[in-house]
C-alpha positions as protocol buffer text, in pm:
chain_id: "A"
residue {
  index: 1
  type: MET
  ca { x: 353 y: 665 z: 9030 }
}
residue {
  index: 2
  type: ASN
  ca { x: 618 y: 837 z: 9238 }
}
residue {
  index: 3
  type: ASP
  ca { x: 926 y: 619 z: 9296 }
}
residue {
  index: 4
  type: GLU
  ca { x: 1074 y: 837 z: 9568 }
}
residue {
  index: 5
  type: ALA
  ca { x: 1129 y: 646 z: 9888 }
}
residue {
  index: 6
  type: VAL
  ca { x: 986 y: 784 z: 10206 }
}
residue {
  index: 7
  type: THR
  ca { x: 1267 y: 826 z: 10454 }
}
residue {
  index: 8
  type: LEU
  ca { x: 1251 y: 908 z: 10818 }
}
residue {
  index: 9
  type: ASP
  ca { x: 1478 y: 1196 z: 10907 }
}
residue {
  index: 10
  type: PRO
  ca { x: 1645 y: 1103 z: 11237 }
}
residue {
  index: 11
  type: THR
  ca { x: 1762 y: 1460 z: 11288 }
}
residue {
  index: 12
  type: GLY
  ca { x: 1406 y: 1587 z: 11239 }
}
residue {
  index: 13
  type: ARG
  ca { x: 1272 y: 1344 z: 11497 }
}
residue {
  index: 14
  type: ALA
  ca { x: 1553 y: 1435 z: 11734 }
}
residue {
  index: 15
  type: ARG
  ca { x: 1484 y: 1807 z: 11686 }
}
residue {
  index: 16
  type: LYS
  ca { x: 1116 y: 1752 z: 11759 }
}
residue {
  index: 17
  type: MET
  ca { x: 1200 y: 1568 z: 12083 }
}
residue {
  index: 18
  type: ALA
  ca { x: 1443 y: 1844 z: 12190 }
}
residue {
  index: 19
  type: THR
  ca { x: 1173 y: 2103 z: 12116 }
}
residue {
  index: 20
  type: ILE
  ca { x: 926 y: 1914 z: 12334 }
}
residue {
  index: 21
  type: ILE
  ca { x: 1179 y: 1900 z: 12618 }
}
residue {
  index: 22
  type: TYR
  ca { x: 1254 y: 2274 z: 12592 }
}
residue {
  index: 23
  type: ALA
  ca { x: 877 y: 2338 z: 12602 }
}
residue {
  index: 24
  type: LEU
  ca { x: 841 y: 2119 z: 12911 }
}
residue {
  index: 25
  type: GLN
  ca { x: 1127 y: 2304 z: 13080 }
}
residue {
  index: 26
  type: ALA
  ca { x: 969 y: 2639 z: 12996 }
}
residue {
  index: 27
  type: ALA
  ca { x: 627 y: 2522 z: 13117 }
}
residue {
  index: 28
  type: SER
  ca { x: 780 y: 2431 z: 13452 }
}
residue {
  index: 29
  type: PHE
  ca { x: 773 y: 2800 z: 13546 }
}
residue {
  index: 30
  type: ILE
  ca { x: 393 y: 2773 z: 13546 }
}
residue {
  index: 31
  type: PHE
  ca { x: 320 y: 2406 z: 13616 }
}
residue {
  index: 32
  type: GLY
  ca { x: 627 y: 2306 z: 13817 }
}
residue {
  index: 33
  type: LEU
  ca { x: 662 y: 1936 z: 13752 }
}
residue {
  index: 34
  type: THR
  ca { x: 687 y: 1942 z: 13373 }
}
residue {
  index: 35
  type: ALA
  ca { x: 1066 y: 1977 z: 13397 }
}
residue {
  index: 36
  type: ILE
  ca { x: 1074 y: 1633 z: 13561 }
}
residue {
  index: 37
  type: ILE
  ca { x: 883 y: 1488 z: 13266 }
}
residue {
  index: 38
  type: GLY
  ca { x: 1131 y: 1662 z: 13037 }
}
residue {
  index: 39
  type: ILE
  ca { x: 1439 y: 1517 z: 13206 }
}
residue {
  index: 40
  type: ILE
  ca { x: 1287 y: 1168 z: 13201 }
}
residue {
  index: 41
  type: LEU
  ca { x: 1219 y: 1202 z: 12827 }
}
residue {
  index: 42
  type: ASN
  ca { x: 1571 y: 1335 z: 12780 }
}
residue {
  index: 43
  type: TYR
  ca { x: 1726 y: 1023 z: 12930 }
}
residue {
  index: 44
  type: LEU
  ca { x: 1479 y: 783 z: 12764 }
}
residue {
  index: 45
  type: LYS
  ca { x: 1533 y: 931 z: 12416 }
}
residue {
  index: 46
  type: ALA
  ca { x: 1911 y: 976 z: 12438 }
}
residue {
  index: 47
  type: ASP
  ca { x: 1969 y: 703 z: 12177 }
}
residue {
  index: 48
  type: LEU
  ca { x: 1751 y: 892 z: 11929 }
}
residue {
  index: 49
  type: VAL
  ca { x: 1993 y: 1187 z: 11920 }
}
residue {
  index: 50
  type: LYS
  ca { x: 2327 y: 1002 z: 11918 }
}
residue {
  index: 51
  type: GLY
  ca { x: 2549 y: 1127 z: 11638 }
}
residue {
  index: 52
  type: THR
  ca { x: 2336 y: 1433 z: 11558 }
}
residue {
  index: 53
  type: PHE
  ca { x: 2386 y: 1796 z: 11651 }
}
residue {
  index: 54
  type: VAL
  ca { x: 2082 y: 1757 z: 11877 }
}
residue {
  index: 55
  type: GLU
  ca { x: 2293 y: 1545 z: 12112 }
}
residue {
  index: 56
  type: SER
  ca { x: 2456 y: 1868 z: 12234 }
}
residue {
  index: 57
  type: HIS
  ca { x: 2110 y: 2010 z: 12309 }
}
residue {
  index: 58
  type: PHE
  ca { x: 2022 y: 1704 z: 12516 }
}
residue {
  index: 59
  type: ARG
  ca { x: 2339 y: 1755 z: 12719 }
}
residue {
  index: 60
  type: TRP
  ca { x: 2251 y: 2126 z: 12756 }
}
residue {
  index: 61
  type: GLN
  ca { x: 1901 y: 2033 z: 12876 }
}
residue {
  index: 62
  type: ARG
  ca { x: 2032 y: 1781 z: 13130 }
}
residue {
  index: 63
  type: ARG
  ca { x: 2279 y: 2030 z: 13271 }
}
residue {
  index: 64
  type: THR
  ca { x: 2010 y: 2298 z: 13283 }
}
residue {
  index: 65
  type: PHE
  ca { x: 1781 y: 2069 z: 13481 }
}
residue {
  index: 66
  type: TRP
  ca { x: 2037 y: 1934 z: 13731 }
}
residue {
  index: 67
  type: PHE
  ca { x: 2215 y: 2264 z: 13801 }
}
residue {
  index: 68
  type: GLY
  ca { x: 1879 y: 2442 z: 13819 }
}
residue {
  index: 69
  type: LEU
  ca { x: 1752 y: 2184 z: 14067 }
}
residue {
  index: 70
  type: PHE
  ca { x: 2068 y: 2216 z: 14278 }
}
residue {
  index: 71
  type: TRP
  ca { x: 2051 y: 2597 z: 14296 }
}
residue {
  index: 72
  type: SER
  ca { x: 1674 y: 2593 z: 14355 }
}
residue {
  index: 73
  type: ILE
  ca { x: 1714 y: 2355 z: 14648 }
}
residue {
  index: 74
  type: LEU
  ca { x: 2000 y: 2563 z: 14788 }
}
residue {
  index: 75
  type: GLY
  ca { x: 1792 y: 2880 z: 14746 }
}
residue {
  index: 76
  type: GLY
  ca { x: 1495 y: 2714 z: 14914 }
}
residue {
  index: 77
  type: ILE
  ca { x: 1704 y: 2600 z: 15209 }
}
residue {
  index: 78
  type: THR
  ca { x: 1856 y: 2945 z: 15258 }
}
residue {
  index: 79
  type: PHE
  ca { x: 1536 y: 3137 z: 15182 }
}
residue {
  index: 80
  type: THR
  ca { x: 1491 y: 3235 z: 15547 }
}
residue {
  index: 81
  type: PHE
  ca { x: 1814 y: 3426 z: 15507 }
}
residue {
  index: 82
  type: VAL
  ca { x: 1826 y: 3708 z: 15254 }
}
residue {
  index: 83
  type: ILE
  ca { x: 2073 y: 3522 z: 15034 }
}
residue {
  index: 84
  type: GLY
  ca { x: 1818 y: 3251 z: 14948 }
}
residue {
  index: 85
  type: TYR
  ca { x: 1592 y: 3503 z: 14778 }
}
residue {
  index: 86
  type: PHE
  ca { x: 1877 y: 3621 z: 14556 }
}
residue {
  index: 87
  type: ILE
  ca { x: 1980 y: 3265 z: 14476 }
}
residue {
  index: 88
  type: LEU
  ca { x: 1626 y: 3182 z: 14363 }
}
residue {
  index: 89
  type: VAL
  ca { x: 1593 y: 3497 z: 14153 }
}
residue {
  index: 90
  type: LEU
  ca { x: 1930 y: 3444 z: 13986 }
}
residue {
  index: 91
  type: THR
  ca { x: 1849 y: 3077 z: 13928 }
}
residue {
  index: 92
  type: GLY
  ca { x: 1523 y: 3175 z: 13758 }
}
residue {
  index: 93
  type: ILE
  ca { x: 1702 y: 3422 z: 13532 }
}
residue {
  index: 94
  type: TRP
  ca { x: 1971 y: 3164 z: 13452 }
}
residue {
  index: 95
  type: LEU
  ca { x: 1708 y: 2901 z: 13368 }
}
residue {
  index: 96
  type: ILE
  ca { x: 1525 y: 3139 z: 13135 }
}
residue {
  index: 97
  type: TYR
  ca { x: 1854 y: 3221 z: 12962 }
}
residue {
  index: 98
  type: ARG
  ca { x: 1941 y: 2852 z: 12920 }
}
residue {
  index: 99
  type: ILE
  ca { x: 1600 y: 2755 z: 12783 }
}
residue {
  index: 100
  type: VAL
  ca { x: 1574 y: 3050 z: 12543 }
}
residue {
  index: 101
  type: ASN
  ca { x: 1934 y: 3023 z: 12422 }
}
residue {
  index: 102
  type: GLY
  ca { x: 1905 y: 2649 z: 12363 }
}
residue {
  index: 103
  type: TRP
  ca { x: 1568 y: 2673 z: 12190 }
}
residue {
  index: 104
  type: LEU
  ca { x: 1690 y: 2952 z: 11960 }
}
residue {
  index: 105
  type: LYS
  ca { x: 2001 y: 2760 z: 11858 }
}
residue {
  index: 106
  type: LEU
  ca { x: 1791 y: 2448 z: 11800 }
}
residue {
  index: 107
  type: SER
  ca { x: 1558 y: 2646 z: 11572 }
}
residue {
  index: 108
  type: GLU
  ca { x: 1867 y: 2757 z: 11375 }
}
residue {
  index: 109
  type: ASN
  ca { x: 1994 y: 2396 z: 11352 }
}
residue {
  index: 110
  type: ARG
  ca { x: 2303 y: 2491 z: 11550 }
}
residue {
  index: 111
  type: PRO
  ca { x: 2465 y: 2275 z: 11817 }
}
residue {
  index: 112
  type: MET
  ca { x: 2530 y: 2401 z: 12167 }
}
residue {
  index: 113
  type: TYR
  ca { x: 2875 y: 2466 z: 12313 }
}
residue {
  index: 114
  type: LEU
  ca { x: 3020 y: 2619 z: 11995 }
}
residue {
  index: 115
  type: ARG
  ca { x: 3136 y: 2978 z: 12011 }
}
Protein backbone atom coordinates (compact mmCIF):
# COMPACT_ATOMS: atom_id res chain seq x y z
CA MET A 1 0.00 0.00 0.00
CA ASN A 2 1.23 3.48 -0.81
CA ASP A 3 1.71 5.65 2.28
CA GLU A 4 2.06 8.91 0.38
CA ALA A 5 -0.50 11.46 1.49
CA VAL A 6 -2.64 13.09 -1.12
CA THR A 7 -2.19 16.83 -0.85
CA LEU A 8 -4.11 19.57 -2.52
CA ASP A 9 -1.83 22.04 -4.22
CA PRO A 10 -3.26 25.50 -3.49
CA THR A 11 -1.08 27.05 -6.18
CA GLY A 12 -2.36 24.53 -8.72
CA ARG A 13 -5.97 25.32 -7.86
CA ALA A 14 -5.21 29.04 -7.98
CA ARG A 15 -3.52 28.67 -11.38
CA LYS A 16 -6.52 26.77 -12.71
CA MET A 17 -8.88 29.54 -11.55
CA ALA A 18 -6.67 32.24 -13.12
CA THR A 19 -6.62 30.24 -16.37
CA ILE A 20 -10.42 30.06 -16.36
CA ILE A 21 -10.64 33.82 -15.82
CA TYR A 22 -8.17 34.55 -18.65
CA ALA A 23 -10.26 32.26 -20.89
CA LEU A 24 -13.44 34.11 -19.93
CA GLN A 25 -11.78 37.44 -20.67
CA ALA A 26 -10.61 36.18 -24.06
CA ALA A 27 -14.04 34.74 -24.85
CA SER A 28 -15.59 38.15 -24.22
CA PHE A 29 -14.38 39.25 -27.67
CA ILE A 30 -16.87 36.76 -29.11
CA PHE A 31 -19.57 36.39 -26.45
CA GLY A 32 -19.37 39.77 -24.72
CA LEU A 33 -20.58 39.08 -21.21
CA THR A 34 -18.09 36.39 -20.22
CA ALA A 35 -15.70 39.06 -18.90
CA ILE A 36 -18.35 39.94 -16.31
CA ILE A 37 -18.46 36.32 -15.17
CA GLY A 38 -14.66 36.40 -15.01
CA ILE A 39 -14.49 39.49 -12.82
CA ILE A 40 -17.12 38.07 -10.47
CA LEU A 41 -15.10 34.85 -10.14
CA ASN A 42 -11.97 36.92 -9.62
CA TYR A 43 -13.46 38.69 -6.61
CA LEU A 44 -15.16 35.57 -5.23
CA LYS A 45 -11.98 33.46 -5.40
CA ALA A 46 -9.54 36.12 -4.17
CA ASP A 47 -8.93 34.22 -0.92
CA LEU A 48 -7.84 31.16 -2.90
CA VAL A 49 -4.84 33.00 -4.35
CA LYS A 50 -3.66 34.92 -1.28
CA GLY A 51 0.04 34.40 -0.69
CA THR A 52 0.71 32.77 -4.07
CA PHE A 53 2.24 34.22 -7.21
CA VAL A 54 -1.21 33.91 -8.77
CA GLU A 55 -2.38 36.81 -6.59
CA SER A 56 -0.52 39.15 -8.95
CA HIS A 57 -2.43 37.64 -11.89
CA PHE A 58 -5.74 38.27 -10.16
CA ARG A 59 -4.76 41.92 -9.70
CA TRP A 60 -3.70 42.06 -13.37
CA GLN A 61 -7.06 40.60 -14.42
CA ARG A 62 -9.03 43.06 -12.28
CA ARG A 63 -7.14 46.02 -13.69
CA THR A 64 -7.56 44.68 -17.22
CA PHE A 65 -11.32 44.42 -16.74
CA TRP A 66 -11.92 47.81 -15.06
CA PHE A 67 -9.61 49.87 -17.29
CA GLY A 68 -10.93 48.04 -20.36
CA LEU A 69 -14.50 48.78 -19.30
CA PHE A 70 -13.66 52.46 -18.70
CA TRP A 71 -12.00 52.92 -22.11
CA SER A 72 -14.73 50.93 -23.88
CA ILE A 73 -17.44 53.12 -22.38
CA LEU A 74 -15.49 56.26 -23.26
CA GLY A 75 -14.96 54.97 -26.80
CA GLY A 76 -18.65 54.13 -27.09
CA ILE A 77 -19.71 57.57 -25.91
CA THR A 78 -17.36 59.32 -28.34
CA PHE A 79 -17.95 56.91 -31.22
CA THR A 80 -19.97 59.47 -33.16
CA PHE A 81 -16.77 61.49 -33.28
CA VAL A 82 -13.77 59.99 -35.04
CA ILE A 83 -11.81 59.71 -31.80
CA GLY A 84 -14.21 57.10 -30.39
CA TYR A 85 -13.33 54.65 -33.13
CA PHE A 86 -9.62 54.95 -32.35
CA ILE A 87 -10.25 54.60 -28.62
CA LEU A 88 -12.18 51.36 -29.20
CA VAL A 89 -9.55 49.93 -31.55
CA LEU A 90 -6.70 50.79 -29.19
CA THR A 91 -8.66 49.40 -26.23
CA GLY A 92 -9.16 46.13 -28.10
CA ILE A 93 -5.45 45.87 -28.89
CA TRP A 94 -4.57 46.71 -25.28
CA LEU A 95 -6.99 44.07 -23.96
CA ILE A 96 -5.54 41.40 -26.25
CA TYR A 97 -2.03 42.32 -25.07
CA ARG A 98 -3.05 42.13 -21.41
CA ILE A 99 -4.81 38.79 -21.74
CA VAL A 100 -2.06 37.15 -23.81
CA ASN A 101 0.78 38.54 -21.69
CA GLY A 102 -0.88 37.47 -18.44
CA TRP A 103 -1.80 34.02 -19.72
CA LEU A 104 1.73 33.39 -21.02
CA LYS A 105 3.34 34.41 -17.74
CA LEU A 106 0.85 32.26 -15.83
CA SER A 107 1.76 29.26 -18.01
CA GLU A 108 5.43 29.90 -17.11
CA ASN A 109 4.58 30.13 -13.38
CA ARG A 110 5.77 33.73 -13.32
CA PRO A 111 4.08 36.54 -11.40
CA MET A 112 2.98 39.74 -13.06
CA TYR A 113 4.56 43.15 -12.46
CA LEU A 114 8.15 41.87 -12.35
CA ARG A 115 10.54 43.16 -14.97
